[in-house]
Amino acid sequence: MPKLIGAGGTPGGIPMFLIGVALTVLGGYLLTNQVTVTSGPWLLYGQNAFGMSLLPFLFGVGLLFFNGRSIWGWLLLGLGLLIIFAGIIVNLRIYFEPASLFSTLMMLGLLAAGLGLTARSLKSL
C-alpha cells in the first residue's frame, strides 16, 4: 500500500493545509465584508469623459457592421472595451467601514494565521 504524503511532501500536512485555507477564507470574507465599493464620475481635466471613452468602441462597432472582417474595426472595438474596463477600475472608490479594534484584529489575525498555516503546510521538512 502506498504511503500517504501530505501537502508539500510532509506527513500530516493535509489537515494543516485545510485548516489554513479555512482560516484564510474566513479572514478574507470578514475583511471584505467591511469594505464598501462605490464609483465616481469619469473626469478628464475636470470634464466628464465617459462619452469620449465610448468613441473607439462605437467606431469599431460601426466598422464591423460595414465589414465584419475589418482589422481596424476589431482593433477599435477591443481598444474601446479596454478603455471602458480600465475606466471602471480607475474610478472605483473603496472605503473600509468603521469596525471595532477587536473585530479588525480578528479579521487580520485570521487572515495572517491562515496564510501562515497554509505556507507552513506546503513547506517540506
Short mmCIF file of N, CA, C and O in Angstrom, two decimals:
data_model
loop_
_atom_site.label_atom_id
_atom_site.label_comp_id
_atom_site.label_asym_id
_atom_site.label_seq_id
_atom_site.Cartn_x
_atom_site.Cartn_y
_atom_site.Cartn_z
N MET A 1 0.84 -1.18 0.00
CA MET A 1 0.00 0.00 0.00
C MET A 1 0.89 1.24 0.00
O MET A 1 1.79 1.37 0.82
N PRO A 2 0.62 2.23 -0.92
CA PRO A 2 1.47 3.42 -0.96
C PRO A 2 1.27 4.31 0.26
O PRO A 2 0.17 4.41 0.80
N LYS A 3 2.38 4.90 0.69
CA LYS A 3 2.34 5.77 1.86
C LYS A 3 1.68 7.10 1.48
O LYS A 3 1.99 7.70 0.46
N LEU A 4 0.74 7.56 2.31
CA LEU A 4 0.04 8.82 2.08
C LEU A 4 0.96 9.98 2.43
O LEU A 4 1.45 10.08 3.55
N ILE A 5 1.19 10.83 1.44
CA ILE A 5 2.04 12.00 1.66
C ILE A 5 1.16 13.23 1.59
O ILE A 5 0.33 13.37 0.70
N GLY A 6 1.34 14.11 2.54
CA GLY A 6 0.51 15.31 2.63
C GLY A 6 1.00 16.44 1.73
O GLY A 6 1.87 16.27 0.88
N ALA A 7 0.42 17.60 1.96
CA ALA A 7 0.76 18.78 1.18
C ALA A 7 2.23 19.13 1.38
O ALA A 7 2.75 19.09 2.49
N GLY A 8 2.93 19.45 0.30
CA GLY A 8 4.34 19.80 0.39
C GLY A 8 5.24 18.63 0.67
O GLY A 8 6.40 18.79 1.01
N GLY A 9 4.73 17.40 0.56
CA GLY A 9 5.53 16.22 0.81
C GLY A 9 5.74 15.92 2.27
O GLY A 9 6.55 15.08 2.63
N THR A 10 5.02 16.59 3.16
CA THR A 10 5.18 16.38 4.60
C THR A 10 4.10 15.44 5.09
O THR A 10 2.97 15.47 4.60
N PRO A 11 4.41 14.60 6.05
CA PRO A 11 3.37 13.76 6.63
C PRO A 11 2.43 14.60 7.49
O PRO A 11 2.88 15.44 8.28
N GLY A 12 1.16 14.45 7.31
CA GLY A 12 0.18 15.18 8.11
C GLY A 12 -0.01 16.61 7.67
O GLY A 12 -0.58 17.41 8.40
N GLY A 13 0.46 16.96 6.48
CA GLY A 13 0.34 18.33 6.01
C GLY A 13 -1.05 18.69 5.50
O GLY A 13 -1.39 19.87 5.43
N ILE A 14 -1.84 17.71 5.18
CA ILE A 14 -3.17 17.98 4.61
C ILE A 14 -4.11 18.63 5.63
O ILE A 14 -4.76 19.62 5.31
N PRO A 15 -4.22 18.11 6.88
CA PRO A 15 -5.10 18.80 7.82
C PRO A 15 -4.66 20.24 8.09
O PRO A 15 -5.49 21.14 8.17
N MET A 16 -3.35 20.47 8.23
CA MET A 16 -2.85 21.82 8.46
C MET A 16 -3.17 22.71 7.26
O MET A 16 -3.56 23.87 7.42
N PHE A 17 -3.03 22.17 6.05
CA PHE A 17 -3.35 22.93 4.85
C PHE A 17 -4.83 23.31 4.81
O PHE A 17 -5.19 24.46 4.54
N LEU A 18 -5.70 22.36 5.10
CA LEU A 18 -7.15 22.62 5.07
C LEU A 18 -7.56 23.64 6.15
O LEU A 18 -8.39 24.52 5.88
N ILE A 19 -6.98 23.52 7.32
CA ILE A 19 -7.28 24.50 8.39
C ILE A 19 -6.77 25.88 7.98
O ILE A 19 -7.46 26.89 8.17
N GLY A 20 -5.58 25.93 7.39
CA GLY A 20 -5.02 27.20 6.93
C GLY A 20 -5.88 27.85 5.86
O GLY A 20 -6.15 29.06 5.89
N VAL A 21 -6.36 27.06 4.91
CA VAL A 21 -7.22 27.59 3.85
C VAL A 21 -8.54 28.08 4.45
O VAL A 21 -9.04 29.14 4.09
N ALA A 22 -9.09 27.32 5.40
CA ALA A 22 -10.35 27.73 6.03
C ALA A 22 -10.18 29.05 6.79
O ALA A 22 -11.03 29.94 6.69
N LEU A 23 -9.09 29.20 7.53
CA LEU A 23 -8.83 30.45 8.25
C LEU A 23 -8.62 31.61 7.29
O LEU A 23 -9.09 32.72 7.53
N THR A 24 -7.92 31.35 6.19
CA THR A 24 -7.68 32.40 5.20
C THR A 24 -8.99 32.85 4.57
O THR A 24 -9.24 34.06 4.42
N VAL A 25 -9.83 31.89 4.20
CA VAL A 25 -11.12 32.23 3.59
C VAL A 25 -12.00 32.99 4.58
O VAL A 25 -12.62 34.00 4.22
N LEU A 26 -12.03 32.55 5.83
CA LEU A 26 -12.84 33.22 6.84
C LEU A 26 -12.34 34.65 7.09
O LEU A 26 -13.13 35.59 7.11
N GLY A 27 -11.04 34.81 7.26
CA GLY A 27 -10.48 36.14 7.48
C GLY A 27 -10.68 37.05 6.28
O GLY A 27 -11.03 38.22 6.42
N GLY A 28 -10.50 36.51 5.08
CA GLY A 28 -10.72 37.29 3.87
C GLY A 28 -12.17 37.69 3.71
O GLY A 28 -12.48 38.83 3.31
N TYR A 29 -13.09 36.78 4.02
CA TYR A 29 -14.51 37.10 3.93
C TYR A 29 -14.88 38.21 4.92
O TYR A 29 -15.56 39.17 4.57
N LEU A 30 -14.44 38.07 6.18
CA LEU A 30 -14.77 39.08 7.18
C LEU A 30 -14.17 40.44 6.82
O LEU A 30 -14.81 41.48 7.03
N LEU A 31 -12.96 40.45 6.27
CA LEU A 31 -12.32 41.70 5.88
C LEU A 31 -13.05 42.35 4.70
O LEU A 31 -13.35 43.55 4.74
N THR A 32 -13.36 41.58 3.68
CA THR A 32 -14.04 42.16 2.52
C THR A 32 -15.48 42.53 2.82
O THR A 32 -16.06 43.38 2.14
N ASN A 33 -16.05 41.94 3.86
CA ASN A 33 -17.41 42.27 4.27
C ASN A 33 -17.47 43.67 4.88
O ASN A 33 -18.54 44.28 4.94
N GLN A 34 -16.34 44.19 5.36
CA GLN A 34 -16.27 45.52 5.97
C GLN A 34 -15.93 46.61 4.96
O GLN A 34 -15.70 47.75 5.33
N VAL A 35 -15.85 46.27 3.69
CA VAL A 35 -15.44 47.22 2.66
C VAL A 35 -16.62 47.59 1.79
O VAL A 35 -17.40 46.73 1.38
N THR A 36 -16.77 48.89 1.52
CA THR A 36 -17.79 49.39 0.61
C THR A 36 -17.10 49.92 -0.63
O THR A 36 -16.13 50.68 -0.53
N VAL A 37 -17.61 49.53 -1.79
CA VAL A 37 -17.03 49.97 -3.06
C VAL A 37 -18.07 50.81 -3.78
O VAL A 37 -19.21 50.37 -3.97
N THR A 38 -17.69 52.04 -4.17
CA THR A 38 -18.58 52.91 -4.94
C THR A 38 -17.82 53.39 -6.17
O THR A 38 -16.64 53.11 -6.33
N SER A 39 -18.52 54.10 -7.01
CA SER A 39 -17.91 54.63 -8.21
C SER A 39 -18.14 56.12 -8.27
O SER A 39 -19.11 56.64 -7.73
N GLY A 40 -17.23 56.81 -8.91
CA GLY A 40 -17.35 58.25 -9.06
C GLY A 40 -17.43 58.62 -10.53
O GLY A 40 -17.40 57.77 -11.42
N PRO A 41 -17.50 59.91 -10.80
CA PRO A 41 -17.60 60.36 -12.20
C PRO A 41 -16.28 60.15 -12.95
O PRO A 41 -15.21 60.14 -12.36
N TRP A 42 -16.38 59.95 -14.26
CA TRP A 42 -15.22 59.79 -15.12
C TRP A 42 -14.76 61.18 -15.52
O TRP A 42 -15.32 61.78 -16.44
N LEU A 43 -13.76 61.71 -14.84
CA LEU A 43 -13.32 63.07 -15.10
C LEU A 43 -11.98 63.08 -15.83
O LEU A 43 -11.08 62.29 -15.51
N LEU A 44 -11.86 63.99 -16.81
CA LEU A 44 -10.62 64.22 -17.51
C LEU A 44 -10.44 65.73 -17.58
O LEU A 44 -11.22 66.41 -18.25
N TYR A 45 -9.48 66.27 -16.86
CA TYR A 45 -9.27 67.72 -16.76
C TYR A 45 -10.53 68.42 -16.26
O TYR A 45 -10.88 69.49 -16.75
N GLY A 46 -11.23 67.81 -15.34
CA GLY A 46 -12.40 68.41 -14.74
C GLY A 46 -13.68 68.24 -15.53
O GLY A 46 -14.74 68.69 -15.10
N GLN A 47 -13.62 67.60 -16.69
CA GLN A 47 -14.81 67.40 -17.52
C GLN A 47 -15.19 65.93 -17.53
O GLN A 47 -14.35 65.05 -17.41
N ASN A 48 -16.48 65.67 -17.72
CA ASN A 48 -16.97 64.30 -17.79
C ASN A 48 -16.42 63.65 -19.07
O ASN A 48 -16.62 64.16 -20.16
N ALA A 49 -15.73 62.51 -18.92
CA ALA A 49 -15.05 61.89 -20.05
C ALA A 49 -15.65 60.55 -20.44
O ALA A 49 -15.09 59.85 -21.28
N PHE A 50 -16.82 60.18 -19.91
CA PHE A 50 -17.37 58.87 -20.23
C PHE A 50 -17.74 58.78 -21.71
O PHE A 50 -17.49 57.78 -22.36
N GLY A 51 -18.31 59.84 -22.25
CA GLY A 51 -18.70 59.83 -23.66
C GLY A 51 -17.51 59.66 -24.58
O GLY A 51 -17.57 58.94 -25.58
N MET A 52 -16.39 60.32 -24.24
CA MET A 52 -15.18 60.18 -25.05
C MET A 52 -14.64 58.75 -25.01
O MET A 52 -14.06 58.28 -25.98
N SER A 53 -14.84 58.06 -23.89
CA SER A 53 -14.33 56.70 -23.79
C SER A 53 -15.13 55.73 -24.67
O SER A 53 -14.64 54.66 -24.99
N LEU A 54 -16.33 56.12 -25.08
CA LEU A 54 -17.15 55.27 -25.94
C LEU A 54 -16.82 55.41 -27.42
O LEU A 54 -17.21 54.56 -28.22
N LEU A 55 -16.11 56.48 -27.81
CA LEU A 55 -15.86 56.73 -29.24
C LEU A 55 -15.14 55.59 -29.95
O LEU A 55 -15.60 55.15 -31.01
N PRO A 56 -14.01 55.06 -29.43
CA PRO A 56 -13.36 53.95 -30.16
C PRO A 56 -14.27 52.73 -30.26
O PRO A 56 -14.32 52.07 -31.30
N PHE A 57 -15.02 52.46 -29.21
CA PHE A 57 -15.95 51.32 -29.22
C PHE A 57 -17.01 51.50 -30.31
O PHE A 57 -17.27 50.59 -31.10
N LEU A 58 -17.61 52.68 -30.37
CA LEU A 58 -18.67 52.93 -31.35
C LEU A 58 -18.14 52.91 -32.78
O LEU A 58 -18.79 52.35 -33.68
N PHE A 59 -16.97 53.50 -33.03
CA PHE A 59 -16.39 53.45 -34.37
C PHE A 59 -16.06 52.01 -34.76
O PHE A 59 -16.26 51.60 -35.91
N GLY A 60 -15.55 51.22 -33.80
CA GLY A 60 -15.26 49.81 -34.07
C GLY A 60 -16.51 49.03 -34.42
O GLY A 60 -16.51 48.23 -35.36
N VAL A 61 -17.58 49.25 -33.68
CA VAL A 61 -18.85 48.56 -33.97
C VAL A 61 -19.36 48.96 -35.35
O VAL A 61 -19.79 48.13 -36.15
N GLY A 62 -19.28 50.26 -35.66
CA GLY A 62 -19.72 50.73 -36.98
C GLY A 62 -18.92 50.10 -38.10
O GLY A 62 -19.49 49.65 -39.11
N LEU A 63 -17.59 50.04 -37.94
CA LEU A 63 -16.75 49.42 -38.97
C LEU A 63 -17.06 47.93 -39.12
O LEU A 63 -17.05 47.40 -40.23
N LEU A 64 -17.32 47.26 -38.02
CA LEU A 64 -17.62 45.82 -38.09
C LEU A 64 -18.98 45.55 -38.72
O LEU A 64 -19.16 44.53 -39.38
N PHE A 65 -19.95 46.46 -38.56
CA PHE A 65 -21.22 46.27 -39.25
C PHE A 65 -21.06 46.54 -40.75
O PHE A 65 -21.76 45.94 -41.56
N PHE A 66 -20.14 47.42 -41.10
CA PHE A 66 -19.87 47.70 -42.51
C PHE A 66 -19.10 46.54 -43.14
O PHE A 66 -19.41 46.10 -44.25
N ASN A 67 -18.07 46.04 -42.42
CA ASN A 67 -17.25 44.93 -42.92
C ASN A 67 -16.83 44.10 -41.71
O ASN A 67 -15.97 44.50 -40.93
N GLY A 68 -17.42 42.93 -41.56
CA GLY A 68 -17.16 42.07 -40.40
C GLY A 68 -15.74 41.57 -40.28
O GLY A 68 -15.34 41.09 -39.23
N ARG A 69 -14.94 41.68 -41.36
CA ARG A 69 -13.55 41.21 -41.31
C ARG A 69 -12.56 42.36 -41.18
O ARG A 69 -11.36 42.15 -41.34
N SER A 70 -13.04 43.55 -40.89
CA SER A 70 -12.17 44.72 -40.79
C SER A 70 -11.26 44.61 -39.57
O SER A 70 -11.71 44.53 -38.42
N ILE A 71 -9.95 44.62 -39.83
CA ILE A 71 -8.99 44.55 -38.73
C ILE A 71 -9.06 45.82 -37.89
O ILE A 71 -9.01 45.76 -36.66
N TRP A 72 -9.23 46.98 -38.55
CA TRP A 72 -9.36 48.24 -37.81
C TRP A 72 -10.60 48.22 -36.92
O TRP A 72 -10.59 48.73 -35.81
N GLY A 73 -11.69 47.63 -37.41
CA GLY A 73 -12.90 47.53 -36.61
C GLY A 73 -12.68 46.70 -35.35
O GLY A 73 -13.09 47.09 -34.26
N TRP A 74 -12.02 45.55 -35.50
CA TRP A 74 -11.74 44.70 -34.35
C TRP A 74 -10.78 45.38 -33.38
O TRP A 74 -10.94 45.28 -32.16
N LEU A 75 -9.77 46.08 -33.91
CA LEU A 75 -8.83 46.79 -33.04
C LEU A 75 -9.52 47.90 -32.25
O LEU A 75 -9.30 48.05 -31.05
N LEU A 76 -10.36 48.68 -32.95
CA LEU A 76 -11.07 49.76 -32.26
C LEU A 76 -12.06 49.21 -31.23
O LEU A 76 -12.22 49.77 -30.15
N LEU A 77 -12.74 48.12 -31.58
CA LEU A 77 -13.67 47.50 -30.64
C LEU A 77 -12.93 47.03 -29.39
O LEU A 77 -13.35 47.30 -28.26
N GLY A 78 -11.81 46.31 -29.58
CA GLY A 78 -11.02 45.84 -28.44
C GLY A 78 -10.47 46.99 -27.60
O GLY A 78 -10.51 46.95 -26.37
N LEU A 79 -9.95 48.02 -28.28
CA LEU A 79 -9.43 49.19 -27.57
C LEU A 79 -10.54 49.88 -26.78
O LEU A 79 -10.35 50.28 -25.63
N GLY A 80 -11.72 50.01 -27.39
CA GLY A 80 -12.85 50.64 -26.70
C GLY A 80 -13.25 49.87 -25.46
O GLY A 80 -13.50 50.45 -24.40
N LEU A 81 -13.33 48.54 -25.58
CA LEU A 81 -13.68 47.72 -24.41
C LEU A 81 -12.62 47.82 -23.33
O LEU A 81 -12.94 47.88 -22.13
N LEU A 82 -11.35 47.86 -23.73
CA LEU A 82 -10.26 48.01 -22.77
C LEU A 82 -10.33 49.35 -22.05
O LEU A 82 -10.16 49.42 -20.83
N ILE A 83 -10.63 50.42 -22.79
CA ILE A 83 -10.75 51.75 -22.18
C ILE A 83 -11.92 51.79 -21.20
O ILE A 83 -11.82 52.33 -20.10
N ILE A 84 -13.05 51.19 -21.59
CA ILE A 84 -14.22 51.18 -20.70
C ILE A 84 -13.92 50.39 -19.43
O ILE A 84 -14.21 50.83 -18.32
N PHE A 85 -13.31 49.21 -19.57
CA PHE A 85 -12.97 48.38 -18.41
C PHE A 85 -11.98 49.11 -17.50
O PHE A 85 -12.15 49.15 -16.27
N ALA A 86 -10.94 49.72 -18.09
CA ALA A 86 -9.96 50.46 -17.29
C ALA A 86 -10.61 51.65 -16.60
O ALA A 86 -10.29 51.96 -15.45
N GLY A 87 -11.52 52.34 -17.28
CA GLY A 87 -12.21 53.47 -16.68
C GLY A 87 -13.04 53.07 -15.47
O GLY A 87 -13.11 53.80 -14.48
N ILE A 88 -13.67 51.90 -15.56
CA ILE A 88 -14.46 51.41 -14.42
C ILE A 88 -13.54 51.14 -13.23
O ILE A 88 -13.82 51.55 -12.10
N ILE A 89 -12.43 50.46 -13.48
CA ILE A 89 -11.50 50.12 -12.40
C ILE A 89 -10.87 51.38 -11.80
O ILE A 89 -10.77 51.52 -10.58
N VAL A 90 -10.46 52.32 -12.64
CA VAL A 90 -9.78 53.52 -12.16
C VAL A 90 -10.70 54.39 -11.31
O VAL A 90 -10.25 55.05 -10.37
N ASN A 91 -11.98 54.41 -11.61
CA ASN A 91 -12.91 55.30 -10.92
C ASN A 91 -13.61 54.66 -9.73
O ASN A 91 -14.57 55.22 -9.21
N LEU A 92 -13.13 53.50 -9.28
CA LEU A 92 -13.70 52.89 -8.08
C LEU A 92 -13.17 53.59 -6.84
O LEU A 92 -12.01 53.98 -6.76
N ARG A 93 -14.02 53.74 -5.88
CA ARG A 93 -13.63 54.28 -4.57
C ARG A 93 -13.91 53.20 -3.54
O ARG A 93 -15.03 52.69 -3.44
N ILE A 94 -12.91 52.89 -2.76
CA ILE A 94 -13.01 51.79 -1.79
C ILE A 94 -12.88 52.36 -0.39
O ILE A 94 -11.90 53.07 -0.08
N TYR A 95 -13.86 52.06 0.47
CA TYR A 95 -13.89 52.56 1.85
C TYR A 95 -13.96 51.39 2.82
O TYR A 95 -14.73 50.46 2.61
N PHE A 96 -13.17 51.46 3.88
CA PHE A 96 -13.25 50.48 4.96
C PHE A 96 -14.26 51.01 5.97
O PHE A 96 -14.09 52.10 6.52
N GLU A 97 -15.31 50.26 6.19
CA GLU A 97 -16.37 50.66 7.12
C GLU A 97 -15.83 50.65 8.55
O GLU A 97 -14.94 49.87 8.88
N PRO A 98 -16.37 51.50 9.41
CA PRO A 98 -15.92 51.50 10.80
C PRO A 98 -16.12 50.13 11.46
O PRO A 98 -17.14 49.48 11.27
N ALA A 99 -15.11 49.73 12.19
CA ALA A 99 -15.17 48.46 12.92
C ALA A 99 -14.40 48.65 14.23
O ALA A 99 -13.52 49.50 14.33
N SER A 100 -14.74 47.83 15.20
CA SER A 100 -14.02 47.92 16.47
C SER A 100 -12.60 47.38 16.28
O SER A 100 -12.31 46.64 15.33
N LEU A 101 -11.72 47.76 17.18
CA LEU A 101 -10.34 47.28 17.11
C LEU A 101 -10.30 45.76 17.22
O LEU A 101 -9.55 45.11 16.50
N PHE A 102 -11.12 45.21 18.10
CA PHE A 102 -11.16 43.75 18.26
C PHE A 102 -11.55 43.07 16.96
O PHE A 102 -10.92 42.10 16.54
N SER A 103 -12.59 43.58 16.30
CA SER A 103 -13.04 42.98 15.04
C SER A 103 -11.94 43.08 13.98
O SER A 103 -11.69 42.12 13.25
N THR A 104 -11.30 44.22 13.89
CA THR A 104 -10.24 44.40 12.90
C THR A 104 -9.08 43.47 13.17
O THR A 104 -8.54 42.84 12.25
N LEU A 105 -8.68 43.34 14.46
CA LEU A 105 -7.59 42.43 14.80
C LEU A 105 -7.96 40.98 14.52
O LEU A 105 -7.12 40.19 14.07
N MET A 106 -9.21 40.61 14.76
CA MET A 106 -9.66 39.25 14.47
C MET A 106 -9.61 38.97 12.96
O MET A 106 -9.16 37.91 12.53
N MET A 107 -10.10 39.92 12.17
CA MET A 107 -10.09 39.73 10.72
C MET A 107 -8.67 39.56 10.20
O MET A 107 -8.37 38.62 9.46
N LEU A 108 -7.80 40.50 10.56
CA LEU A 108 -6.42 40.45 10.08
C LEU A 108 -5.66 39.27 10.68
O LEU A 108 -4.83 38.65 10.01
N GLY A 109 -5.95 38.94 11.94
CA GLY A 109 -5.30 37.79 12.58
C GLY A 109 -5.68 36.48 11.93
O GLY A 109 -4.83 35.62 11.69
N LEU A 110 -6.96 36.30 11.63
CA LEU A 110 -7.40 35.08 10.94
C LEU A 110 -6.75 34.97 9.57
O LEU A 110 -6.31 33.89 9.16
N LEU A 111 -6.69 36.08 8.87
CA LEU A 111 -6.08 36.08 7.54
C LEU A 111 -4.60 35.73 7.62
O LEU A 111 -4.11 34.87 6.87
N ALA A 112 -3.87 36.36 8.54
CA ALA A 112 -2.44 36.10 8.68
C ALA A 112 -2.17 34.67 9.17
O ALA A 112 -1.28 33.98 8.66
N ALA A 113 -2.96 34.19 10.13
CA ALA A 113 -2.78 32.83 10.64
C ALA A 113 -3.06 31.81 9.55
O ALA A 113 -2.34 30.82 9.40
N GLY A 114 -4.11 32.04 8.78
CA GLY A 114 -4.44 31.11 7.70
C GLY A 114 -3.36 31.06 6.64
O GLY A 114 -2.98 29.98 6.17
N LEU A 115 -2.84 32.24 6.25
CA LEU A 115 -1.77 32.26 5.25
C LEU A 115 -0.51 31.58 5.79
O LEU A 115 0.18 30.85 5.07
N GLY A 116 -0.22 31.82 7.08
CA GLY A 116 0.95 31.19 7.69
C GLY A 116 0.83 29.68 7.75
O GLY A 116 1.77 28.95 7.42
N LEU A 117 -0.33 29.17 8.17
CA LEU A 117 -0.53 27.72 8.24
C LEU A 117 -0.49 27.09 6.85
O LEU A 117 0.07 26.01 6.67
N THR A 118 -1.09 27.75 5.88
CA THR A 118 -1.08 27.21 4.53
C THR A 118 0.35 27.15 3.99
O THR A 118 0.76 26.12 3.42
N ALA A 119 1.11 28.21 4.19
CA ALA A 119 2.51 28.21 3.72
C ALA A 119 3.33 27.16 4.46
O ALA A 119 4.17 26.46 3.85
N ARG A 120 3.08 27.02 5.76
CA ARG A 120 3.84 26.02 6.55
C ARG A 120 3.51 24.61 6.10
O ARG A 120 4.39 23.75 6.07
N SER A 121 2.25 24.36 5.73
CA SER A 121 1.89 23.00 5.32
C SER A 121 2.49 22.64 3.97
O SER A 121 2.67 21.47 3.67
N LEU A 122 2.82 23.63 3.16
CA LEU A 122 3.40 23.35 1.85
C LEU A 122 4.91 23.23 1.91
O LEU A 122 5.53 22.77 0.94
N LYS A 123 5.53 23.63 3.01
CA LYS A 123 6.98 23.55 3.16
C LYS A 123 7.37 22.11 3.49
O LYS A 123 6.81 21.49 4.39
N SER A 124 8.34 21.60 2.75
CA SER A 124 8.80 20.23 3.06
C SER A 124 9.73 20.26 4.27
O SER A 124 10.36 21.26 4.55
N LEU A 125 9.82 19.12 4.93
CA LEU A 125 10.65 19.04 6.14
C LEU A 125 12.11 19.12 5.84
O LEU A 125 12.71 18.72 5.01
#
